[in-house]
mmCIF file of C-alpha atoms in Angstrom:
data_model
loop_
_atom_site.group_PDB
_atom_site.id
_atom_site.type_symbol
_atom_site.label_atom_id
_atom_site.label_comp_id
_atom_site.label_asym_id
_atom_site.label_seq_id
_atom_site.Cartn_x
_atom_site.Cartn_y
_atom_site.Cartn_z
ATOM 1 C CA MET A 1017 150.249 -47.334 121.730
ATOM 2 C CA ASP A 1018 147.339 -47.249 124.134
ATOM 3 C CA ARG A 1019 146.673 -44.050 126.064
ATOM 4 C CA ARG A 1020 146.698 -46.091 129.248
ATOM 5 C CA SER A 1021 149.952 -47.825 128.310
ATOM 6 C CA PRO A 1022 152.165 -47.987 131.432
ATOM 7 C CA LEU A 1023 155.167 -47.018 129.296
ATOM 8 C CA VAL A 1024 153.531 -43.737 128.222
ATOM 9 C CA ALA A 1025 152.391 -43.044 131.794
ATOM 10 C CA TRP A 1026 155.914 -43.652 133.135
ATOM 11 C CA LEU A 1027 157.312 -41.458 130.346
ATOM 12 C CA GLY A 1028 155.059 -38.626 131.540
ATOM 13 C CA ILE A 1029 156.063 -39.121 135.175
ATOM 14 C CA ALA A 1030 159.782 -39.277 134.257
ATOM 15 C CA ALA A 1031 159.424 -36.109 132.131
ATOM 16 C CA LEU A 1032 157.733 -34.156 134.939
ATOM 17 C CA THR A 1033 160.273 -35.384 137.522
ATOM 18 C CA LEU A 1034 163.250 -34.445 135.373
ATOM 19 C CA MET A 1035 161.667 -31.094 134.461
ATOM 20 C CA LEU A 1036 161.219 -30.379 138.161
ATOM 21 C CA ILE A 1037 164.876 -31.240 138.872
ATOM 22 C CA GLY A 1038 165.981 -29.195 135.842
ATOM 23 C CA SER A 1039 163.951 -26.176 136.980
ATOM 24 C CA ILE A 1040 165.309 -26.380 140.541
ATOM 25 C CA VAL A 1041 168.888 -26.639 139.231
ATOM 26 C CA GLY A 1042 168.346 -23.803 136.714
ATOM 27 C CA LEU A 1043 166.585 -21.498 139.187
ATOM 28 C CA PHE A 1044 168.448 -22.154 142.443
ATOM 29 C CA ILE A 1045 171.531 -24.393 142.169
ATOM 30 C CA VAL A 1046 173.711 -22.951 139.385
ATOM 31 C CA GLN A 1047 175.278 -19.581 140.095
ATOM 32 C CA ALA A 1048 173.725 -16.459 138.590
ATOM 33 C CA ASP A 1049 175.610 -14.904 135.675
ATOM 34 C CA ALA A 1050 178.011 -12.154 136.822
ATOM 35 C CA GLU A 1051 176.851 -9.674 134.138
ATOM 36 C CA MET A 1052 173.235 -10.564 133.393
ATOM 37 C CA GLY A 1053 172.231 -11.763 136.849
ATOM 38 C CA ASP A 1054 169.265 -14.046 137.446
ATOM 39 C CA VAL A 1055 167.637 -13.398 134.081
ATOM 40 C CA GLN A 1056 170.379 -15.500 132.458
ATOM 41 C CA ARG A 1057 168.769 -18.542 134.129
ATOM 42 C CA LEU A 1058 166.102 -18.335 131.410
ATOM 43 C CA MET A 1059 168.737 -19.682 128.998
ATOM 44 C CA TYR A 1060 168.537 -23.062 130.780
ATOM 45 C CA VAL A 1061 165.030 -23.542 129.371
ATOM 46 C CA HIS A 1062 165.166 -21.272 126.292
ATOM 47 C CA VAL A 1063 168.029 -23.156 124.578
ATOM 48 C CA PRO A 1064 166.746 -26.716 125.314
ATOM 49 C CA ALA A 1065 163.252 -25.682 124.136
ATOM 50 C CA ALA A 1066 164.780 -24.515 120.838
ATOM 51 C CA TRP A 1067 166.756 -27.793 120.432
ATOM 52 C CA THR A 1068 163.575 -29.794 121.113
ATOM 53 C CA ALA A 1069 161.630 -27.781 118.535
ATOM 54 C CA PHE A 1070 164.385 -28.296 115.924
ATOM 55 C CA LEU A 1071 164.325 -32.039 116.607
ATOM 56 C CA ALA A 1072 160.509 -32.037 116.276
ATOM 57 C CA PHE A 1073 160.681 -30.372 112.857
ATOM 58 C CA PHE A 1074 163.446 -32.768 111.769
ATOM 59 C CA LEU A 1075 161.098 -35.634 112.664
ATOM 60 C CA VAL A 1076 158.324 -33.928 110.652
ATOM 61 C CA PHE A 1077 160.761 -33.938 107.721
ATOM 62 C CA ILE A 1078 161.563 -37.647 108.222
ATOM 63 C CA GLY A 1079 157.888 -38.596 108.621
ATOM 64 C CA SER A 1080 156.982 -36.574 105.516
ATOM 65 C CA VAL A 1081 159.678 -38.172 103.351
ATOM 66 C CA LEU A 1082 158.689 -41.649 104.573
ATOM 67 C CA TYR A 1083 155.039 -40.921 103.793
ATOM 68 C CA LEU A 1084 155.839 -39.831 100.234
ATOM 69 C CA VAL A 1085 157.962 -42.977 99.708
ATOM 70 C CA GLN A 1086 155.725 -45.540 101.467
ATOM 71 C CA ARG A 1087 152.274 -43.856 101.283
ATOM 72 C CA ASP A 1088 151.600 -45.148 104.797
ATOM 73 C CA GLN A 1089 149.232 -42.983 106.856
ATOM 74 C CA ARG A 1090 151.116 -43.840 110.057
ATOM 75 C CA PHE A 1091 154.039 -41.667 108.900
ATOM 76 C CA ASP A 1092 151.669 -38.773 108.164
ATOM 77 C CA ARG A 1093 150.102 -39.048 111.620
ATOM 78 C CA PHE A 1094 153.544 -39.169 113.248
ATOM 79 C CA ALA A 1095 154.684 -36.080 111.279
ATOM 80 C CA ALA A 1096 151.505 -34.187 112.240
ATOM 81 C CA ALA A 1097 151.961 -35.089 115.924
ATOM 82 C CA CYS A 1098 155.591 -33.912 115.860
ATOM 83 C CA ALA A 1099 154.561 -30.674 114.100
ATOM 84 C CA GLU A 1100 151.930 -29.827 116.712
ATOM 85 C CA VAL A 1101 154.256 -30.525 119.659
ATOM 86 C CA GLY A 1102 157.098 -28.740 117.836
ATOM 87 C CA ILE A 1103 154.907 -25.638 117.546
ATOM 88 C CA VAL A 1104 154.432 -25.648 121.337
ATOM 89 C CA PHE A 1105 158.215 -25.788 121.896
ATOM 90 C CA ILE A 1106 159.100 -23.160 119.274
ATOM 91 C CA ALA A 1107 156.408 -20.833 120.683
ATOM 92 C CA LEU A 1108 157.944 -21.334 124.151
ATOM 93 C CA THR A 1109 161.397 -20.612 122.701
ATOM 94 C CA LEU A 1110 160.121 -17.301 121.325
ATOM 95 C CA ALA A 1111 158.227 -16.456 124.527
ATOM 96 C CA THR A 1112 161.154 -17.158 126.878
ATOM 97 C CA GLY A 1113 163.448 -15.251 124.501
ATOM 98 C CA MET A 1114 161.114 -12.249 124.664
ATOM 99 C CA ILE A 1115 160.957 -12.418 128.473
ATOM 100 C CA TRP A 1116 164.785 -12.490 128.514
ATOM 101 C CA GLY A 1117 164.988 -9.683 125.901
ATOM 102 C CA LYS A 1118 162.944 -7.132 127.858
ATOM 103 C CA PRO A 1119 165.349 -6.740 130.832
ATOM 104 C CA THR A 1120 168.469 -7.411 128.713
ATOM 105 C CA TRP A 1121 167.873 -5.537 125.436
ATOM 106 C CA GLY A 1122 165.156 -3.215 126.778
ATOM 107 C CA VAL A 1123 162.529 -4.454 124.274
ATOM 108 C CA TRP A 1124 160.215 -7.462 124.106
ATOM 109 C CA TRP A 1125 160.767 -7.827 120.371
ATOM 110 C CA THR A 1126 163.061 -6.589 117.620
ATOM 111 C CA TRP A 1127 163.155 -7.547 113.930
ATOM 112 C CA ASP A 1128 166.510 -9.245 114.371
ATOM 113 C CA ALA A 1129 167.385 -12.038 111.875
ATOM 114 C CA ARG A 1130 167.260 -14.839 114.504
ATOM 115 C CA LEU A 1131 163.975 -13.663 115.991
ATOM 116 C CA THR A 1132 162.338 -13.019 112.638
ATOM 117 C CA SER A 1133 163.432 -16.346 111.111
ATOM 118 C CA THR A 1134 162.198 -18.185 114.238
ATOM 119 C CA ALA A 1135 158.823 -16.420 114.030
ATOM 120 C CA LEU A 1136 158.683 -17.439 110.359
ATOM 121 C CA LEU A 1137 159.435 -21.051 111.331
ATOM 122 C CA LEU A 1138 156.496 -20.944 113.751
ATOM 123 C CA ALA A 1139 154.261 -19.457 111.032
ATOM 124 C CA VAL A 1140 155.280 -22.161 108.511
ATOM 125 C CA PHE A 1141 154.298 -24.989 110.858
ATOM 126 C CA VAL A 1142 151.069 -23.271 111.927
ATOM 127 C CA GLY A 1143 150.415 -23.185 108.156
ATOM 128 C CA TYR A 1144 151.238 -26.907 108.014
ATOM 129 C CA LEU A 1145 148.480 -27.611 110.553
ATOM 130 C CA ALA A 1146 146.081 -25.229 108.769
ATOM 131 C CA ILE A 1147 146.593 -27.041 105.453
ATOM 132 C CA ARG A 1148 145.553 -30.285 107.141
ATOM 133 C CA GLY A 1149 142.129 -28.776 107.749
ATOM 134 C CA PHE A 1150 141.567 -27.853 104.085
ATOM 135 C CA THR A 1151 140.576 -31.332 102.865
ATOM 136 C CA ASP A 1152 138.799 -34.381 104.251
ATOM 137 C CA ASP A 1153 140.580 -36.770 101.890
ATOM 138 C CA PRO A 1154 143.309 -38.465 104.000
ATOM 139 C CA ASP A 1155 145.609 -39.116 101.014
ATOM 140 C CA SER A 1156 145.601 -35.614 99.591
ATOM 141 C CA ARG A 1157 145.877 -34.158 103.134
ATOM 142 C CA ALA A 1158 148.907 -36.333 103.845
ATOM 143 C CA ARG A 1159 150.502 -35.555 100.460
ATOM 144 C CA TRP A 1160 150.178 -31.768 100.764
ATOM 145 C CA SER A 1161 151.219 -31.835 104.414
ATOM 146 C CA ALA A 1162 154.309 -33.866 103.529
ATOM 147 C CA VAL A 1163 155.345 -31.311 100.904
ATOM 148 C CA VAL A 1164 154.904 -28.421 103.367
ATOM 149 C CA GLY A 1165 156.646 -30.434 106.116
ATOM 150 C CA ILE A 1166 159.696 -31.038 103.915
ATOM 151 C CA LEU A 1167 159.860 -27.428 102.667
ATOM 152 C CA GLY A 1168 159.212 -26.110 106.193
ATOM 153 C CA PHE A 1169 162.187 -27.967 107.585
ATOM 154 C CA ILE A 1170 164.499 -25.937 105.297
ATOM 155 C CA GLN A 1171 163.750 -23.026 107.660
ATOM 156 C CA VAL A 1172 165.490 -24.824 110.579
ATOM 157 C CA PRO A 1173 169.100 -24.490 109.284
ATOM 158 C CA ILE A 1174 168.246 -20.923 108.222
ATOM 159 C CA VAL A 1175 167.228 -20.129 111.833
ATOM 160 C CA TYR A 1176 170.369 -21.816 113.187
ATOM 161 C CA LEU A 1177 172.739 -20.056 110.783
ATOM 162 C CA SER A 1178 170.935 -16.682 110.818
ATOM 163 C CA VAL A 1179 173.301 -15.447 113.544
ATOM 164 C CA VAL A 1180 176.280 -16.351 111.354
ATOM 165 C CA TRP A 1181 174.923 -15.080 108.035
ATOM 166 C CA TRP A 1182 173.536 -11.755 109.250
ATOM 167 C CA ARG A 1183 174.572 -9.159 111.810
ATOM 168 C CA THR A 1184 172.213 -9.735 114.725
ATOM 169 C CA LEU A 1185 171.569 -8.743 118.322
ATOM 170 C CA HIS A 1186 171.255 -12.416 119.210
ATOM 171 C CA GLN A 1187 174.471 -14.081 120.347
ATOM 172 C CA PRO A 1188 176.200 -16.588 117.995
ATOM 173 C CA PRO A 1189 175.565 -20.344 118.405
ATOM 174 C CA SER A 1190 177.068 -21.739 121.622
ATOM 175 C CA SER A 1191 179.243 -24.854 121.663
ATOM 176 C CA PRO A 1192 180.571 -27.041 124.524
ATOM 177 C CA ARG A 1193 183.858 -25.122 124.225
ATOM 178 C CA SER A 1194 182.253 -21.675 124.479
ATOM 179 C CA VAL A 1195 180.300 -22.257 127.721
ATOM 180 C CA SER A 1196 181.243 -23.473 131.198
ATOM 181 C CA SER A 1197 180.618 -27.105 132.151
ATOM 182 C CA GLU A 1198 178.028 -25.903 134.696
ATOM 183 C CA ILE A 1199 175.975 -24.213 131.976
ATOM 184 C CA LEU A 1200 176.435 -27.172 129.628
ATOM 185 C CA TRP A 1201 175.220 -29.750 132.171
ATOM 186 C CA THR A 1202 172.195 -27.649 133.128
ATOM 187 C CA TRP A 1203 171.321 -27.329 129.428
ATOM 188 C CA MET A 1204 171.708 -31.077 128.952
ATOM 189 C CA LEU A 1205 169.589 -31.858 132.020
ATOM 190 C CA ASN A 1206 166.745 -29.657 130.796
ATOM 191 C CA PHE A 1207 167.162 -30.926 127.235
ATOM 192 C CA VAL A 1208 166.715 -34.555 128.386
ATOM 193 C CA ALA A 1209 163.674 -33.467 130.467
ATOM 194 C CA PHE A 1210 162.154 -31.723 127.419
ATOM 195 C CA LEU A 1211 162.961 -34.715 125.209
ATOM 196 C CA LEU A 1212 161.052 -37.007 127.575
ATOM 197 C CA MET A 1213 158.148 -34.548 127.658
ATOM 198 C CA PHE A 1214 158.277 -34.313 123.850
ATOM 199 C CA ALA A 1215 158.180 -38.129 123.542
ATOM 200 C CA TYR A 1216 155.234 -38.305 125.961
ATOM 201 C CA LEU A 1217 153.279 -35.599 124.105
ATOM 202 C CA VAL A 1218 153.987 -37.135 120.671
ATOM 203 C CA ALA A 1219 152.865 -40.571 121.928
ATOM 204 C CA GLN A 1220 149.588 -39.066 123.185
ATOM 205 C CA ARG A 1221 149.069 -36.922 120.066
ATOM 206 C CA SER A 1222 149.837 -39.840 117.702
ATOM 207 C CA ARG A 1223 147.312 -42.007 119.542
ATOM 208 C CA LEU A 1224 144.735 -39.219 119.182
ATOM 209 C CA ALA A 1225 145.461 -38.975 115.431
ATOM 210 C CA ARG A 1226 144.965 -42.744 115.091
ATOM 211 C CA VAL A 1227 141.618 -42.695 116.907
ATOM 212 C CA GLU A 1228 140.510 -39.702 114.799
ATOM 213 C CA ALA A 1229 141.476 -41.598 111.628
ATOM 214 C CA GLU A 1230 139.418 -44.606 112.771
ATOM 215 C CA LEU A 1231 136.465 -42.298 113.465
ATOM 216 C CA GLU A 1232 136.860 -40.687 110.029
ATOM 217 C CA ALA A 1233 136.906 -44.126 108.364
ATOM 218 C CA LEU A 1234 133.759 -45.190 110.262
ATOM 219 C CA GLU A 1235 131.967 -41.976 109.286
ATOM 220 C CA ALA A 1236 132.985 -42.422 105.630
ATOM 221 C CA TYR A 1237 131.697 -46.024 105.763
ATOM 222 C CA ASP A 1238 128.343 -44.862 107.197
ATOM 223 C CA VAL A 1239 127.912 -42.301 104.379
ATOM 224 C CA MET B 705 164.131 -12.679 139.324
ATOM 225 C CA GLU B 706 160.490 -11.957 138.342
ATOM 226 C CA TYR B 707 161.242 -12.285 134.598
ATOM 227 C CA THR B 708 163.024 -15.586 135.232
ATOM 228 C CA VAL B 709 160.161 -17.003 137.304
ATOM 229 C CA ALA B 710 157.672 -15.807 134.653
ATOM 230 C CA GLY B 711 159.638 -17.698 131.961
ATOM 231 C CA TYR B 712 159.844 -20.939 133.932
ATOM 232 C CA GLY B 713 156.188 -20.581 134.956
ATOM 233 C CA LEU B 714 155.156 -20.126 131.334
ATOM 234 C CA ILE B 715 157.039 -23.282 130.304
ATOM 235 C CA TRP B 716 155.392 -25.363 133.053
ATOM 236 C CA LEU B 717 151.917 -23.937 132.525
ATOM 237 C CA SER B 718 152.005 -24.328 128.729
ATOM 238 C CA LEU B 719 153.266 -27.917 128.749
ATOM 239 C CA ILE B 720 150.855 -29.039 131.462
ATOM 240 C CA VAL B 721 147.850 -27.365 129.803
ATOM 241 C CA TYR B 722 148.792 -28.824 126.392
ATOM 242 C CA ALA B 723 149.270 -32.344 127.866
ATOM 243 C CA TRP B 724 145.982 -32.126 129.779
ATOM 244 C CA ARG B 725 144.113 -30.830 126.711
ATOM 245 C CA THR B 726 145.544 -33.606 124.507
ATOM 246 C CA ARG B 727 144.519 -36.240 127.066
ATOM 247 C CA ARG B 728 141.017 -34.786 127.173
ATOM 248 C CA ARG B 729 140.731 -34.764 123.359
ATOM 249 C CA LEU B 730 141.955 -38.354 123.290
ATOM 250 C CA ALA B 731 139.443 -39.461 125.925
ATOM 251 C CA GLU B 732 136.626 -37.786 123.978
ATOM 252 C CA ALA B 733 137.713 -39.328 120.659
ATOM 253 C CA GLU B 734 137.957 -42.777 122.282
ATOM 254 C CA ARG B 735 134.495 -42.361 123.768
ATOM 255 C CA GLN B 736 133.087 -41.415 120.353
ATOM 256 C CA LEU B 737 134.811 -44.366 118.709
ATOM 257 C CA ALA B 738 133.479 -46.789 121.305
ATOM 258 C CA SER B 739 129.925 -45.479 120.896
ATOM 259 C CA GLN B 740 130.156 -45.639 117.051
ATOM 260 C CA GLU B 741 131.467 -49.181 117.168
ATOM 261 C CA THR B 742 128.600 -50.356 119.370
ATOM 262 C CA GLU B 743 125.962 -48.744 117.081
#
């Protein structure tokens, strides 16, 4: 898809618009939590950022499996784009969690199972991107990345279930029945906004990967 | 409220900087490709 494609441009505009609405609703419209106060409003971006990151790593898994089955570089480029954007969202999940943790728990960071497993998830996918820089051969790069992408995804259910498996400071997973409809709708609004932003960023990053692959092929031809 | 604003600000700043940086990398790669193809 071309960088100047109107669809991608509209996707970006829609993402920014919905993010703006989501931020206004999260910051000013919904009522502050009776116990935690305003800091609870961070949950309206922290939780959707985590969902978006999990989806990104699931798509890395799908792209990696498809590459290993089809040996088509397009799947590798898609997986790499999702991994890079997923790293941004999981880093934001950790950062907003830390900003929430300081006034709530009294510390920026603690070696709690949820926090530690999430940090490990971030490290695994930073490793995924690092591995891609180890070789110039597109096939071996895609093969090794696919293996790491598939193994890395195993960490996602571990992160999700860490609050069930181990005793943690972090609260257990929320469900539509455990939160009010106001909280649920604000989550969903911000989740859709982040999904649109994710789609826009992956479209741009995939296009970049394709142009880089064309450049690589031209350089290899010249040599 | 300052922690909350810092969190939202970080989200906005990070996503906008990442999107802008990706667009810039893409523009540079496209420029390189165009110049290689004309050589």
